[in-house]
Tab-separated table of C-alpha atoms in Angstrom:
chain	number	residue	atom	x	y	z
A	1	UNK	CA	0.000	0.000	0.000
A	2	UNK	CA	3.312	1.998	0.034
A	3	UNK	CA	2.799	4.025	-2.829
A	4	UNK	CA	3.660	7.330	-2.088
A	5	UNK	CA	4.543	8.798	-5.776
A	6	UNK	CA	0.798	7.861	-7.218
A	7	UNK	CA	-1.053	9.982	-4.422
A	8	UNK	CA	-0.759	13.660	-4.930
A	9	UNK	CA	0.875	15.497	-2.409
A	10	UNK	CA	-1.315	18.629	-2.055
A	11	UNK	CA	-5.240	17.536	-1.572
A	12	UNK	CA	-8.015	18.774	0.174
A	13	UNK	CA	-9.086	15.872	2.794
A	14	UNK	CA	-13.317	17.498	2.435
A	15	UNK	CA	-13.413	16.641	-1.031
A	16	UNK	CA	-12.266	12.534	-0.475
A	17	UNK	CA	-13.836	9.583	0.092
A	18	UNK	CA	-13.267	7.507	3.431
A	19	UNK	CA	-11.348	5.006	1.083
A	20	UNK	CA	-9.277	7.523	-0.846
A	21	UNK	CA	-9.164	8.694	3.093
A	22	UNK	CA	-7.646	5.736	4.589
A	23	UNK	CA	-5.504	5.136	1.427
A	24	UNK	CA	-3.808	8.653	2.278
A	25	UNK	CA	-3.619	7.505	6.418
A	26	UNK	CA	-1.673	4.600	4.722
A	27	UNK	CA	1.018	6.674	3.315
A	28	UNK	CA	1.387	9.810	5.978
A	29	UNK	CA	0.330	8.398	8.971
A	30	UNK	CA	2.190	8.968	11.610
A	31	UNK	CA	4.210	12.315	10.126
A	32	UNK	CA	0.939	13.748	8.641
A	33	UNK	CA	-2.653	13.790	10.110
A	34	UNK	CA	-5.215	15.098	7.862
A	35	UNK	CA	-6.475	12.039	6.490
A	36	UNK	CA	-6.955	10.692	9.633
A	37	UNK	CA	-8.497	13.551	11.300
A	38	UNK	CA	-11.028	14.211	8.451
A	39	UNK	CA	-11.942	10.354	9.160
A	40	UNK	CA	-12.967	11.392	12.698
A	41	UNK	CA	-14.238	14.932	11.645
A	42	UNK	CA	-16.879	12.878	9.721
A	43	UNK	CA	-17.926	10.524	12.520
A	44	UNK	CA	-17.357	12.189	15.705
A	45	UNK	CA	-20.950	12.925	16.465
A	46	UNK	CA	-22.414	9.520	15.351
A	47	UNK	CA	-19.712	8.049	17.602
A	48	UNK	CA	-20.067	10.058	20.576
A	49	UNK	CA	-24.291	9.483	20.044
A	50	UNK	CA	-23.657	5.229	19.880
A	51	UNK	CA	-21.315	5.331	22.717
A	52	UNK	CA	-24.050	7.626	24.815
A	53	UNK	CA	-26.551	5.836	23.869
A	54	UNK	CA	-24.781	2.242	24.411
A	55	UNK	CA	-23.684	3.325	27.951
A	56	UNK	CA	-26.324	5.807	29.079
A	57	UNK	CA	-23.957	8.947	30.609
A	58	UNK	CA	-21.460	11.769	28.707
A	59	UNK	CA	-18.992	10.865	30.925
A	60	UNK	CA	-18.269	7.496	29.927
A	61	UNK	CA	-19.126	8.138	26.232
A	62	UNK	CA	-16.063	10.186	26.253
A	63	UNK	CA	-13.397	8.486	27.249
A	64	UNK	CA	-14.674	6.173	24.996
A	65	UNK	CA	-14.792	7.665	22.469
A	66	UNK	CA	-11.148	9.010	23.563
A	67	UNK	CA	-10.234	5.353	23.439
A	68	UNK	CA	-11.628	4.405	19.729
A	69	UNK	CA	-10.311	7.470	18.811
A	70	UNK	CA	-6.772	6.201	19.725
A	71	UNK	CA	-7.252	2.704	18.216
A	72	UNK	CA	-8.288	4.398	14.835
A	73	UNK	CA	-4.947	6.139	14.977
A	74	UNK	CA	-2.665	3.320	16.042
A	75	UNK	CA	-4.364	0.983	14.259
A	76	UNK	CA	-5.191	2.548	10.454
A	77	UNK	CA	-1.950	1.741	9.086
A	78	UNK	CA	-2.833	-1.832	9.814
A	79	UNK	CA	-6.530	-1.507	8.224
A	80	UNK	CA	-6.611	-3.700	5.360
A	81	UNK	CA	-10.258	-2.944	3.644
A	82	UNK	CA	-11.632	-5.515	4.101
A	83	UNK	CA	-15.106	-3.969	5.122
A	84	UNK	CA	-15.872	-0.341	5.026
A	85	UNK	CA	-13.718	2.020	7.065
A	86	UNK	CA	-17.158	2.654	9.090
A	87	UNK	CA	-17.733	-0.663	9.765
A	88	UNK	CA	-14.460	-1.314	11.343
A	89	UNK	CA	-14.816	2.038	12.910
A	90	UNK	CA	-18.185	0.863	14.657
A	91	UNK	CA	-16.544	-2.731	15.338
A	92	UNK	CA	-14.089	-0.719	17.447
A	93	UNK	CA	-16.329	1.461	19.181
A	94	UNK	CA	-18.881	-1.793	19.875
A	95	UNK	CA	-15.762	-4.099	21.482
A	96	UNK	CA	-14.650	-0.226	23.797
A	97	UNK	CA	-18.507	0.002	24.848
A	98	UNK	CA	-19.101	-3.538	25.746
A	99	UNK	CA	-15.458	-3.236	28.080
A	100	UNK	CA	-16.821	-0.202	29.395
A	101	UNK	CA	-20.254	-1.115	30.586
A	102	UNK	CA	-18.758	-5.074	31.641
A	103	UNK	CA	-15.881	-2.375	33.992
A	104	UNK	CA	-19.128	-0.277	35.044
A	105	UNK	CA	-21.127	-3.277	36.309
A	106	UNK	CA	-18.401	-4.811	38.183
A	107	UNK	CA	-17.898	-1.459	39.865
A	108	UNK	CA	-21.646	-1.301	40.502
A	109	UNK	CA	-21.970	-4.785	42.140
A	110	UNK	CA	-19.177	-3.490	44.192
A	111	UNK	CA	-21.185	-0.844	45.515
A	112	UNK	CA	-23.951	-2.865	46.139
A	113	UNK	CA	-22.036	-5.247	48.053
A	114	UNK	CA	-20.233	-2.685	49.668
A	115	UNK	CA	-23.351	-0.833	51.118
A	116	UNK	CA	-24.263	-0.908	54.641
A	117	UNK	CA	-27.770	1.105	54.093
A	118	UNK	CA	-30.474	-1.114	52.782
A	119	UNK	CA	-32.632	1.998	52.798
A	120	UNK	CA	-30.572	3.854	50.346
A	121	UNK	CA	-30.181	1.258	47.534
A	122	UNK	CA	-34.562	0.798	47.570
A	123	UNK	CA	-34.858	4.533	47.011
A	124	UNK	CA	-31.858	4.310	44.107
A	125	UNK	CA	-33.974	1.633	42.341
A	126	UNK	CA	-37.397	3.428	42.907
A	127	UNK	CA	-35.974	7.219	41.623
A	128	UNK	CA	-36.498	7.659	37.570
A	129	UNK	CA	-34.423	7.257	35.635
A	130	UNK	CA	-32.918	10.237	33.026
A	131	UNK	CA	-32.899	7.859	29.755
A	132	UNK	CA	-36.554	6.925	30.515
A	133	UNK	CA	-37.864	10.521	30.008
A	134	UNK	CA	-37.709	10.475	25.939
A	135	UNK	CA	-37.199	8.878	22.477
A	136	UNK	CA	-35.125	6.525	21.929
A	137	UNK	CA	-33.304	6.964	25.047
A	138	UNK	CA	-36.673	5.744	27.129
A	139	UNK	CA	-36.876	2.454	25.240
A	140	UNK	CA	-33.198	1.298	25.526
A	141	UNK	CA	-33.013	0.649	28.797
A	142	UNK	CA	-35.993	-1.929	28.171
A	143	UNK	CA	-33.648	-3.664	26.795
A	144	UNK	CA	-30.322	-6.241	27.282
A	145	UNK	CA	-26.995	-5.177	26.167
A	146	UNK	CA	-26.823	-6.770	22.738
A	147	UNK	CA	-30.218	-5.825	22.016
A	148	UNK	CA	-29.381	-2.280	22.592
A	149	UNK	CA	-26.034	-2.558	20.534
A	150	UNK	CA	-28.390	-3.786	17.949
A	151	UNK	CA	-31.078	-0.778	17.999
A	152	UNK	CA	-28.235	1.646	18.421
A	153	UNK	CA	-26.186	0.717	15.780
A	154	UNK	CA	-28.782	0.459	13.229
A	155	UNK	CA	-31.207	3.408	14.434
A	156	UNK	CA	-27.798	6.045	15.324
A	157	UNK	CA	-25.413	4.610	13.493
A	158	UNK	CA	-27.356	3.980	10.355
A	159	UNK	CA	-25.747	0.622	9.486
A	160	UNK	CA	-26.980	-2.176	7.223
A	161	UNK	CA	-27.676	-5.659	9.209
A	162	UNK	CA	-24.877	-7.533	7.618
A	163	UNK	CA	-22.606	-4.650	9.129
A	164	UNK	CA	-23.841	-5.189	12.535
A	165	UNK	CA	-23.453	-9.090	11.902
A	166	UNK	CA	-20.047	-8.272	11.381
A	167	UNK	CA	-19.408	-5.755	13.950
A	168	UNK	CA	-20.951	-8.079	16.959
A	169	UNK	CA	-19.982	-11.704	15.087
A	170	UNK	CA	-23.261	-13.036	14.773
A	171	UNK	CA	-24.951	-14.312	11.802
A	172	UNK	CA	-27.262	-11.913	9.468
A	173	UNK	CA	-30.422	-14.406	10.148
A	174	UNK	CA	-29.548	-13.722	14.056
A	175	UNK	CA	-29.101	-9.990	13.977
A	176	UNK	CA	-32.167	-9.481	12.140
A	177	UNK	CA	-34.199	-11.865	14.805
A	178	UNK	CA	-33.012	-10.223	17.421
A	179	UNK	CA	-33.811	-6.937	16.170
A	180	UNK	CA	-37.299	-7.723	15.000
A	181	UNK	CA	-37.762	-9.076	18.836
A	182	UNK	CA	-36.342	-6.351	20.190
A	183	UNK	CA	-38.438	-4.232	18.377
A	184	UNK	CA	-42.106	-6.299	19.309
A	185	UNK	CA	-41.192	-6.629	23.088
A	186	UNK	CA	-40.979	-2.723	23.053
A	187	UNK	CA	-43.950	-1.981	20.984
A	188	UNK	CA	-45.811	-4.409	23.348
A	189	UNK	CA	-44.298	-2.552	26.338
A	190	UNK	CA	-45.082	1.237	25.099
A	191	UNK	CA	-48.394	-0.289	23.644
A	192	UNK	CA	-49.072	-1.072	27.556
A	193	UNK	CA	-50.680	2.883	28.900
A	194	UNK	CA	-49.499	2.481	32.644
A	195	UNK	CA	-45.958	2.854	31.582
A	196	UNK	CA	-44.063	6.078	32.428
C-alpha cells in the first residue's frame, strides 16, 4: 500500500472519500494527520451518540470515544479494507462500549455489596431514571446489552444488518431476529398505557 509517488501530495481531505481517506492515512500516517483527522471529523458525532446511547452517561461516552479514537490512529496503518472504514470504525467502538459497561457493572456490584444502608439502595432503584424521560433513550433501557447494541447501531449509526453481523460476530439471520424481537417486546411494552 506503500505508494507514495501515485497519491498527490497537495489535496483537500473534504473533497475525499473515506477510502481515498484511509488510502492517504496509509502513506502519511504517523508524520501527517489530515487524512486521519477528516476520518474522525466525519464521525465524531455519530460516535459520541452510539457510545451515549450504548452506555447511558457523557462521561463514559467520552473516554470512549477518547479510546476508539486512539485505536483508529494506532491501528489505520494496519486496516486492510476488508469492510468499510465505518464498519471497522463501529466494530471498534462496539468491542470499547461492551469493556466499558462489563468495567461499570463490576464497579456497581461493588457498591452494592459494599453498602451498609439497605434503605438507600430501595430509594436508588425506585428514583427515575434520566434515559426513561424520551425517544429513543426511554426504550433502551428496556432492553439487554446486545439488544441495545443492535437498535443503536442500526437506528444512530445507520448501518446495514450484515454490518452489525459483522461488527458483533453473529450471523445476518440472528441480527435481524433479534432486532425484529427487540423491536415487538418494546412496541408491546409502550403499547401497555401504565408505563411512564
Amino acid at each position: 500500500m506503500n505508494k507514495p509517488h501515485s497519491l498527490p501530495q497537495r489535496y483537500d481531505p473534504h473533497e475525499l472519500t473515506d477510502e481515498q481517506l484511509v488510502e492517504r492515512a496509509h502513506v502519511e500516517l504517523f508524520h501527517v494527520t489530515r487524512a486521519y483527522e477528516e476520518l474522525m471529523r466525519r464521525y465524531q458525532r455519530t460516535l459520541f451518540n452510539v457510545c451515549a446511547r450504548y452506555l447511558g452517561n457523557d462521561r463514559d461516552a467520552d473516554d470512549v470515544c477518547q479510546e476508539v479514537m486512539l485505536k483508529v490512529l494506532y491501528g489505520l496503518k494496519n486496516f486492510e479494507g476488508k469492510s468499510k472504514f465505518k464498519t471497522w470504525l463501529y466494530s471498534i467502538t462496539y468491542n470499547e462500549c461492551i469493556t466499558q459497561y462489563r468495567k461499570d457493572r463490576r464497579k456497581r456490584r461493588l457498591i452494592d455489596a459494599l453498602s451498609l444502608d439497605p434503605q438507600e439502595e430501595a430509594s436508588e432503584e425506585r428514583a427515575p431514571k434520566v434515559e426513561e424521560r424520551g425517544g429513543l433513550d426511554r426504550w433502551l433501557v428496556h432492553v439487554n446489552p446486545i439488544d441495545r447494541e443492535i437498535l443503536v447501531l442500526r437506528f444512530v449509526a445507520e448501518l446495514e444488518f450484515q454490518e452489525i453481523a459483522d461488527i458483533m460476530h453473529m450471523g445476518l439471520s440472528a441480527t435481524k431476529m433479534r432486532y425484529k424481537r427487540a423491536l415487538d417486546r418494546l412496541r408491546e411494552k409502550f403499547a401497555d398505557p401504565n408505563v411512564d
